[in-house]
C-alpha positions as a Markdown table, in Angstrom:
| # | Residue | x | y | z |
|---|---|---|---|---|
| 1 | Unk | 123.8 | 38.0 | 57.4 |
| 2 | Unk | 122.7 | 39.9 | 60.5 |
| 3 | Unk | 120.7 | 43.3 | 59.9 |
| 4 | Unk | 122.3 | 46.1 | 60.3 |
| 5 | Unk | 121.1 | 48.0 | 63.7 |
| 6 | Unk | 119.5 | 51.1 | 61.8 |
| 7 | Unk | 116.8 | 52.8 | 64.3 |
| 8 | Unk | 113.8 | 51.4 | 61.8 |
| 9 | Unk | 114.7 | 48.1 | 62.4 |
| 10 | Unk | 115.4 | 48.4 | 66.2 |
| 11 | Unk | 111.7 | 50.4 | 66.5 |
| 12 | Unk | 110.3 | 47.2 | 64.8 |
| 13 | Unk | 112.1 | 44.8 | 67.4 |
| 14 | Unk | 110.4 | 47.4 | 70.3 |
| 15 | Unk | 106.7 | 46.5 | 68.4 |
| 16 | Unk | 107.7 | 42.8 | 68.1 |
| 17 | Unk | 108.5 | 42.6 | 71.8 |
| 18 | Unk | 105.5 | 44.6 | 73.1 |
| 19 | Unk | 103.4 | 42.6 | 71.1 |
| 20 | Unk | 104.6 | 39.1 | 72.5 |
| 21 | Unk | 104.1 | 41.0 | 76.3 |
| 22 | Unk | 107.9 | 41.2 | 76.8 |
| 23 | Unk | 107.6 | 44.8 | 78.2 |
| 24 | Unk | 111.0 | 44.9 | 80.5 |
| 25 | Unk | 112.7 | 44.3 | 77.0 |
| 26 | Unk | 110.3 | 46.5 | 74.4 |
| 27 | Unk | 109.7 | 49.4 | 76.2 |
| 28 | Unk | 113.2 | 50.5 | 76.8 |
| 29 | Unk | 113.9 | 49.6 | 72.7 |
| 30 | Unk | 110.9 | 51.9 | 71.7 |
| 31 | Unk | 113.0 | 55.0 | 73.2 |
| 32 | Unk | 114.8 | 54.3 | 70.0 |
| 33 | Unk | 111.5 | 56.0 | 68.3 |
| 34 | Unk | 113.1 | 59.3 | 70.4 |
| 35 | Unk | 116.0 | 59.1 | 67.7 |
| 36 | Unk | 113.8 | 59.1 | 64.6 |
| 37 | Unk | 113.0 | 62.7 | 62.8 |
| 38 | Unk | 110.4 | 65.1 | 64.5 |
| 39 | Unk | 106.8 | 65.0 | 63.6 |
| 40 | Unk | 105.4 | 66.6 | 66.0 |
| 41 | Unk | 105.9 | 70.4 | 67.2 |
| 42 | Unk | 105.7 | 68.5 | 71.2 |
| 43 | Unk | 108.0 | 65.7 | 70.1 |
| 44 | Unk | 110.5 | 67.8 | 69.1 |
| 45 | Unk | 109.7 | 70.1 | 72.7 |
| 46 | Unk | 110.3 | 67.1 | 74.8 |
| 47 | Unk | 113.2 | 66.3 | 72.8 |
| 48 | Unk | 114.5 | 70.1 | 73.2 |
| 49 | Unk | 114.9 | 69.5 | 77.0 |
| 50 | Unk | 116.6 | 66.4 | 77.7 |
| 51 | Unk | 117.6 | 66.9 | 81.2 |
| 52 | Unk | 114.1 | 68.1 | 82.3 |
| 53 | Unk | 113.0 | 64.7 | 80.9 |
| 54 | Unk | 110.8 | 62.5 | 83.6 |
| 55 | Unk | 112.1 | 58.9 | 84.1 |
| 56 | Unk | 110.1 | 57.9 | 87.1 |
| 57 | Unk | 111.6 | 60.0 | 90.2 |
| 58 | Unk | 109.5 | 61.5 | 92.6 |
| 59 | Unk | 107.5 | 63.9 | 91.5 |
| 60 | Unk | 106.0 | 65.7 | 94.8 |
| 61 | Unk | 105.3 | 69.6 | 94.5 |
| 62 | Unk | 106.8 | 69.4 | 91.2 |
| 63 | Unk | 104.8 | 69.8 | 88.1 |
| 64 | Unk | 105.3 | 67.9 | 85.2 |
| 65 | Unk | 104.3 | 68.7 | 81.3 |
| 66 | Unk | 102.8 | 65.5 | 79.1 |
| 67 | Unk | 103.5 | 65.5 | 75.8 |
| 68 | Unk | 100.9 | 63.8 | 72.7 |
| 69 | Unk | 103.8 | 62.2 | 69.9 |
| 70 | Unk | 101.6 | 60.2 | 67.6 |
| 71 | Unk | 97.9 | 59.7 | 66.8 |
| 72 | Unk | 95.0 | 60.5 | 68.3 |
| 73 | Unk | 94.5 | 57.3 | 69.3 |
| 74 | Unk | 97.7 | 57.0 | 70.8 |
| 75 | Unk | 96.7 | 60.1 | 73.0 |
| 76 | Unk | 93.8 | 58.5 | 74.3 |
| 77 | Unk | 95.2 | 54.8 | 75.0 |
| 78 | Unk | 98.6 | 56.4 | 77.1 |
| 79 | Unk | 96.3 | 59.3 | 78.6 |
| 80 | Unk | 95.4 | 56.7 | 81.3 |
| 81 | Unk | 98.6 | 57.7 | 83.1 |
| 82 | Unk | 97.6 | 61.3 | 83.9 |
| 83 | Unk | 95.9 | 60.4 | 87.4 |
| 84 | Unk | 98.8 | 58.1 | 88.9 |
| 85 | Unk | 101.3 | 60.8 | 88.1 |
| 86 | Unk | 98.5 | 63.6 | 89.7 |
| 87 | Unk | 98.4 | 60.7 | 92.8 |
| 88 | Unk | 102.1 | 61.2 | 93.2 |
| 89 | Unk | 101.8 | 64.8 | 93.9 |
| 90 | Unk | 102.6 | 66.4 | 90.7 |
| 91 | Unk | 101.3 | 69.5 | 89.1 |
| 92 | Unk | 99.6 | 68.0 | 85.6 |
| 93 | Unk | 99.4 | 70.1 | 82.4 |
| 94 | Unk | 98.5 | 67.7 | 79.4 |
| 95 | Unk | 99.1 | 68.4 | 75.7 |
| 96 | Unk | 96.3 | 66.8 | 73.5 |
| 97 | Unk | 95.6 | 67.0 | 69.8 |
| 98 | Unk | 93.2 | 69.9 | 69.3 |
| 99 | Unk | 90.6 | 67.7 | 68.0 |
| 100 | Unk | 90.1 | 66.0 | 71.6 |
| 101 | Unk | 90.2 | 68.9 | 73.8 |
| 102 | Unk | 86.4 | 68.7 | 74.5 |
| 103 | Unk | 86.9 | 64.8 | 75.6 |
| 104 | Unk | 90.3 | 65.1 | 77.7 |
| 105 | Unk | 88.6 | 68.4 | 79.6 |
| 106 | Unk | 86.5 | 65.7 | 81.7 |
| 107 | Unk | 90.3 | 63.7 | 82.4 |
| 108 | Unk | 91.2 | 63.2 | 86.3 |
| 109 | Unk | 94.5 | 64.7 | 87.4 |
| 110 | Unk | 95.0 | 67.0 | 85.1 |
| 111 | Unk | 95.7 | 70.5 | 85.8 |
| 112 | Unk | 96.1 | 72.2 | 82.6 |
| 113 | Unk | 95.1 | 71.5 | 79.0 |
| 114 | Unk | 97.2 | 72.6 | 76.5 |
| 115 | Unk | 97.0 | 72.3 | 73.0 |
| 116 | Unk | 98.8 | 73.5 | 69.8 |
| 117 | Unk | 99.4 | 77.5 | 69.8 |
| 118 | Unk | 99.0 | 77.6 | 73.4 |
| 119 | Unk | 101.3 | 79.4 | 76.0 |
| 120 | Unk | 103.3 | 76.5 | 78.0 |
| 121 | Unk | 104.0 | 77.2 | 81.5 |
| 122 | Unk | 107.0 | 76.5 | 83.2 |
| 123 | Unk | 107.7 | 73.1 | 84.2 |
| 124 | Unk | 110.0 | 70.7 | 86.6 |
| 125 | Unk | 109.8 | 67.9 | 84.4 |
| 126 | Unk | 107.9 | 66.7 | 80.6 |
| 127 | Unk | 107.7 | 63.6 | 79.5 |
| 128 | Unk | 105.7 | 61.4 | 76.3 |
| 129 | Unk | 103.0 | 60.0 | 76.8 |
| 130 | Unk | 104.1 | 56.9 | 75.1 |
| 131 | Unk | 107.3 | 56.8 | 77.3 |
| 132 | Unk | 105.2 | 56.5 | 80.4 |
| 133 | Unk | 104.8 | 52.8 | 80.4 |
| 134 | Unk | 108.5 | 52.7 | 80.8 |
| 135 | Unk | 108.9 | 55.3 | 83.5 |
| 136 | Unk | 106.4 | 53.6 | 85.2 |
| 137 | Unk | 108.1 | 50.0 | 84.6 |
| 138 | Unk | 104.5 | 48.6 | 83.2 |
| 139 | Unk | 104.1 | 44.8 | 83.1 |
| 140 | Unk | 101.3 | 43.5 | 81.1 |
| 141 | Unk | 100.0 | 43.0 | 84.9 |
| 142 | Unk | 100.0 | 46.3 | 85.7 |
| 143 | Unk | 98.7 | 48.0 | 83.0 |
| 144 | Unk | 96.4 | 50.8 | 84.6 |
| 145 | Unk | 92.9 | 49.8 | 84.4 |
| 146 | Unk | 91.0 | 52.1 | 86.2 |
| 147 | Unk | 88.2 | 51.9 | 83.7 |
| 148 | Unk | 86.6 | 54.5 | 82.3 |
| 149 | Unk | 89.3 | 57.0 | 82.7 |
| 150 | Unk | 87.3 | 59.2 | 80.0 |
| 151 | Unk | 83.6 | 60.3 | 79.7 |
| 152 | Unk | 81.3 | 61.8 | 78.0 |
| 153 | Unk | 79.7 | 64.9 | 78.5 |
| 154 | Unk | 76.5 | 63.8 | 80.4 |
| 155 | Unk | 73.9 | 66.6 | 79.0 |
| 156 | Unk | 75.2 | 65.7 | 75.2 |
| 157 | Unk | 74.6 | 61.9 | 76.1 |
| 158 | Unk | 71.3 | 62.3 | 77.2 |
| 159 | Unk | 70.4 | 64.7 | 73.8 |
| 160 | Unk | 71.5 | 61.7 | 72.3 |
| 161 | Unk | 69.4 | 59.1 | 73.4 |
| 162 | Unk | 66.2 | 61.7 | 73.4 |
| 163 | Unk | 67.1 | 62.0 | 69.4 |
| 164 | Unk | 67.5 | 58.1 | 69.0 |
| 165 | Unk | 64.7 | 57.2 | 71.0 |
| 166 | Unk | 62.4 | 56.2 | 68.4 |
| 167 | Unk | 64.5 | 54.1 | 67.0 |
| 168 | Unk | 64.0 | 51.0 | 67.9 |
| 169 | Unk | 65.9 | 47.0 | 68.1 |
| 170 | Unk | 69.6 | 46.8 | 68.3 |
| 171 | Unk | 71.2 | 50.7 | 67.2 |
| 172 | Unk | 74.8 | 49.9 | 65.6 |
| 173 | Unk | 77.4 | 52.4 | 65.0 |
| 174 | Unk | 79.4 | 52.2 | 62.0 |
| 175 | Unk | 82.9 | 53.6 | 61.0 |
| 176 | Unk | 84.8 | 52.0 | 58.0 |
| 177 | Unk | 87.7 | 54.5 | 57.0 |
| 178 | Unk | 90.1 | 56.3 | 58.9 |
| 179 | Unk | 92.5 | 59.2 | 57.7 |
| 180 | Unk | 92.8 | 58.3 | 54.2 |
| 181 | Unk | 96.1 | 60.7 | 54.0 |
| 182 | Unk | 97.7 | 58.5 | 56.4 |
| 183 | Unk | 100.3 | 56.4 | 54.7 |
| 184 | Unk | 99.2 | 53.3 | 56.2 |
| 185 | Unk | 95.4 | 53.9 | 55.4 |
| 186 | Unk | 95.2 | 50.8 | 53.4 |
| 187 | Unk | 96.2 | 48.8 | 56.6 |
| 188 | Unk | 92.9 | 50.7 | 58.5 |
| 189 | Unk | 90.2 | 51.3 | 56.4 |
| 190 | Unk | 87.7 | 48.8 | 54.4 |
| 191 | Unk | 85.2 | 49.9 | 51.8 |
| 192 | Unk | 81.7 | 50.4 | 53.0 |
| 193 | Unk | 80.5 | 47.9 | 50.5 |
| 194 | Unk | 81.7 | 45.2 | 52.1 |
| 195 | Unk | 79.2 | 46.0 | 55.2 |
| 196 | Unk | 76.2 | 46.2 | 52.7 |
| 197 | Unk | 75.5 | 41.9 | 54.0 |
| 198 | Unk | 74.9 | 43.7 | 57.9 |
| 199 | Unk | 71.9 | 45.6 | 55.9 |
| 200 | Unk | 69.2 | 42.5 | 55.9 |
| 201 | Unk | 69.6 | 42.1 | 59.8 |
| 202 | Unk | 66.1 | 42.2 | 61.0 |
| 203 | Unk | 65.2 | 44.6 | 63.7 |
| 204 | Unk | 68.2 | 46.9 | 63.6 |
| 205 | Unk | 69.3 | 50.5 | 63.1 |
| 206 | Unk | 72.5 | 51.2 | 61.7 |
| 207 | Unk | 74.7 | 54.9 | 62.2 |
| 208 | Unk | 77.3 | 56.4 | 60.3 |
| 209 | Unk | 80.1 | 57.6 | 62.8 |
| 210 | Unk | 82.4 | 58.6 | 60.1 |
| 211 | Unk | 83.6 | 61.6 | 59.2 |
| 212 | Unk | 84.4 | 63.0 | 55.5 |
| 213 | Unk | 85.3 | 62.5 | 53.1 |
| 214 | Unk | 83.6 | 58.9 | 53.2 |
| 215 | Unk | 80.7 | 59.3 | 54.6 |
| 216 | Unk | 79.8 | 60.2 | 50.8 |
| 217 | Unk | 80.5 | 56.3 | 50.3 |
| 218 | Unk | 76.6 | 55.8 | 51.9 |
| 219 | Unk | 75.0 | 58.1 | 49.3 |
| 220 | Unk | 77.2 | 56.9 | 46.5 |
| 221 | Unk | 76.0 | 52.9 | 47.4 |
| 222 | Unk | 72.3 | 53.7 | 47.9 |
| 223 | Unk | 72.2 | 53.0 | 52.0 |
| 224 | Unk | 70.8 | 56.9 | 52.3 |
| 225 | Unk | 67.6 | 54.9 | 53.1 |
| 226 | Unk | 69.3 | 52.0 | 55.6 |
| 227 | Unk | 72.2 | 54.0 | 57.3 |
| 228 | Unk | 71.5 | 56.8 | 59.3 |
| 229 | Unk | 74.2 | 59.3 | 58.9 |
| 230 | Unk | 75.1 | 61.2 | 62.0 |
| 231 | Unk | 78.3 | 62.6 | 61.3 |
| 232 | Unk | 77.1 | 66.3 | 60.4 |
| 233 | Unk | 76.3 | 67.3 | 64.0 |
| 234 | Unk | 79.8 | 65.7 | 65.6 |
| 235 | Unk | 82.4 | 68.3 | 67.0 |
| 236 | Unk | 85.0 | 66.5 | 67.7 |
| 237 | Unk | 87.0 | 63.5 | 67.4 |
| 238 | Unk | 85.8 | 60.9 | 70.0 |
């Protein structure tokens, strides 16, 4: 029997399609996502204002509002799109995720940064981020690669390297667990012991980059002594 055309189903047919590269087809599906409950304060914004809602138009002298919907790391793959829409002549305020305000400060094209809490100028038009591959009709061709499109803050990267710089042979970052509240955690994170083989490489330094609570997994194996951690002294997300 067929399936029934329920919005969770249709959202998984948008992830099947953008996964084989069928983008004319997924993209326009993934809208469906629009349809699902709110979980985001900005989600629900953009879905608030329907008719100030950007689908590709011209957007000269007009400013436009950019709205986060998902994860973090959503926010950081679909931020890419914040300097073509700037190149079209728009105004740019972005909304980011607190945690990456210090990283998205250094983004071209944008105007504004706005984050949860803040006061949210007028606009012409908003749009999601993740919606911007459709607006702007995205092929797997096109898919903006202006690369980087983020950077680091140049006097913390060099306090970096001056504080690693006795260290020496191949320095390896490692992160193992991500949110461990998300519901699909077990999907995304792997226990630290199975990284306790990397520990005999010769001639190699190895970092923790993650952030509580398991970065007490190091102490609690006995790698104090073979993984450096570094997580204390990060303030923020990337």
């Amino acid at each position: 029997a067929a399936l029934a055309p329920t919005l969770s189903n249709q959202c998984d047919l948008a992830l099947t399609l953008l996964r084989l590269g069928d983008f004319a087809k997924g993209f326009p599906v993934f809208e469906k996502r629009m349809d699902l409950p709110a979980d985001s304060e900005k989600t629900s914004l953009v879905r608030s204002f329907p008719h100030l809602r950007w689908n590709g138009g011209d957007l000269a002298g007009k400013s436009i509002l950019l709205c986060y919907e998902q994860g973090l790391g959503d926010t950081i793959q679909f931020a890419r799109y914040a300097p073509l829409l700037k190149q079209r002549g728009a105004t740019v305020t972005l909304s980011v995720q607190a945690p990456l305000l210090t990283l998205f400060s250094r983004l071209p094209g944008v105007d504004e940064l706005v984050t949860e809490g803040d006061v949210i100028q007028p606009f012409d038009f908003h749009c999601s981020l993740m919606s911007l591959p459709l607006a702007y009709g995205t092929t797997v061709e096109t898919i903006p690669c202006q690369i980087p499109y983020l950077f680091a803050d140049e006097e913390r990267r060099r306090g970096w390297r001056e504080r690693l710089a006795n260290d020496h042979g191949l320095k390896v970052g490692l992160v193992w667990a991500g949110n461990p509240d998300h519901e699909g955690d077990r999907n995304r994170s792997i226990p630290l012991e199975l990284l306790r083989p990397l520990m005999d490489t010769p001639d190699t330094s190895f970092y923790s980059l993650q952030v509580a609570p398991r970065s007490a997994d190091i102490a609690a194996l006995g790698l104090t002594e073979r993984i450096r951690d570094l997580s204390p002294d990060f303030n923020e997300t990337a």
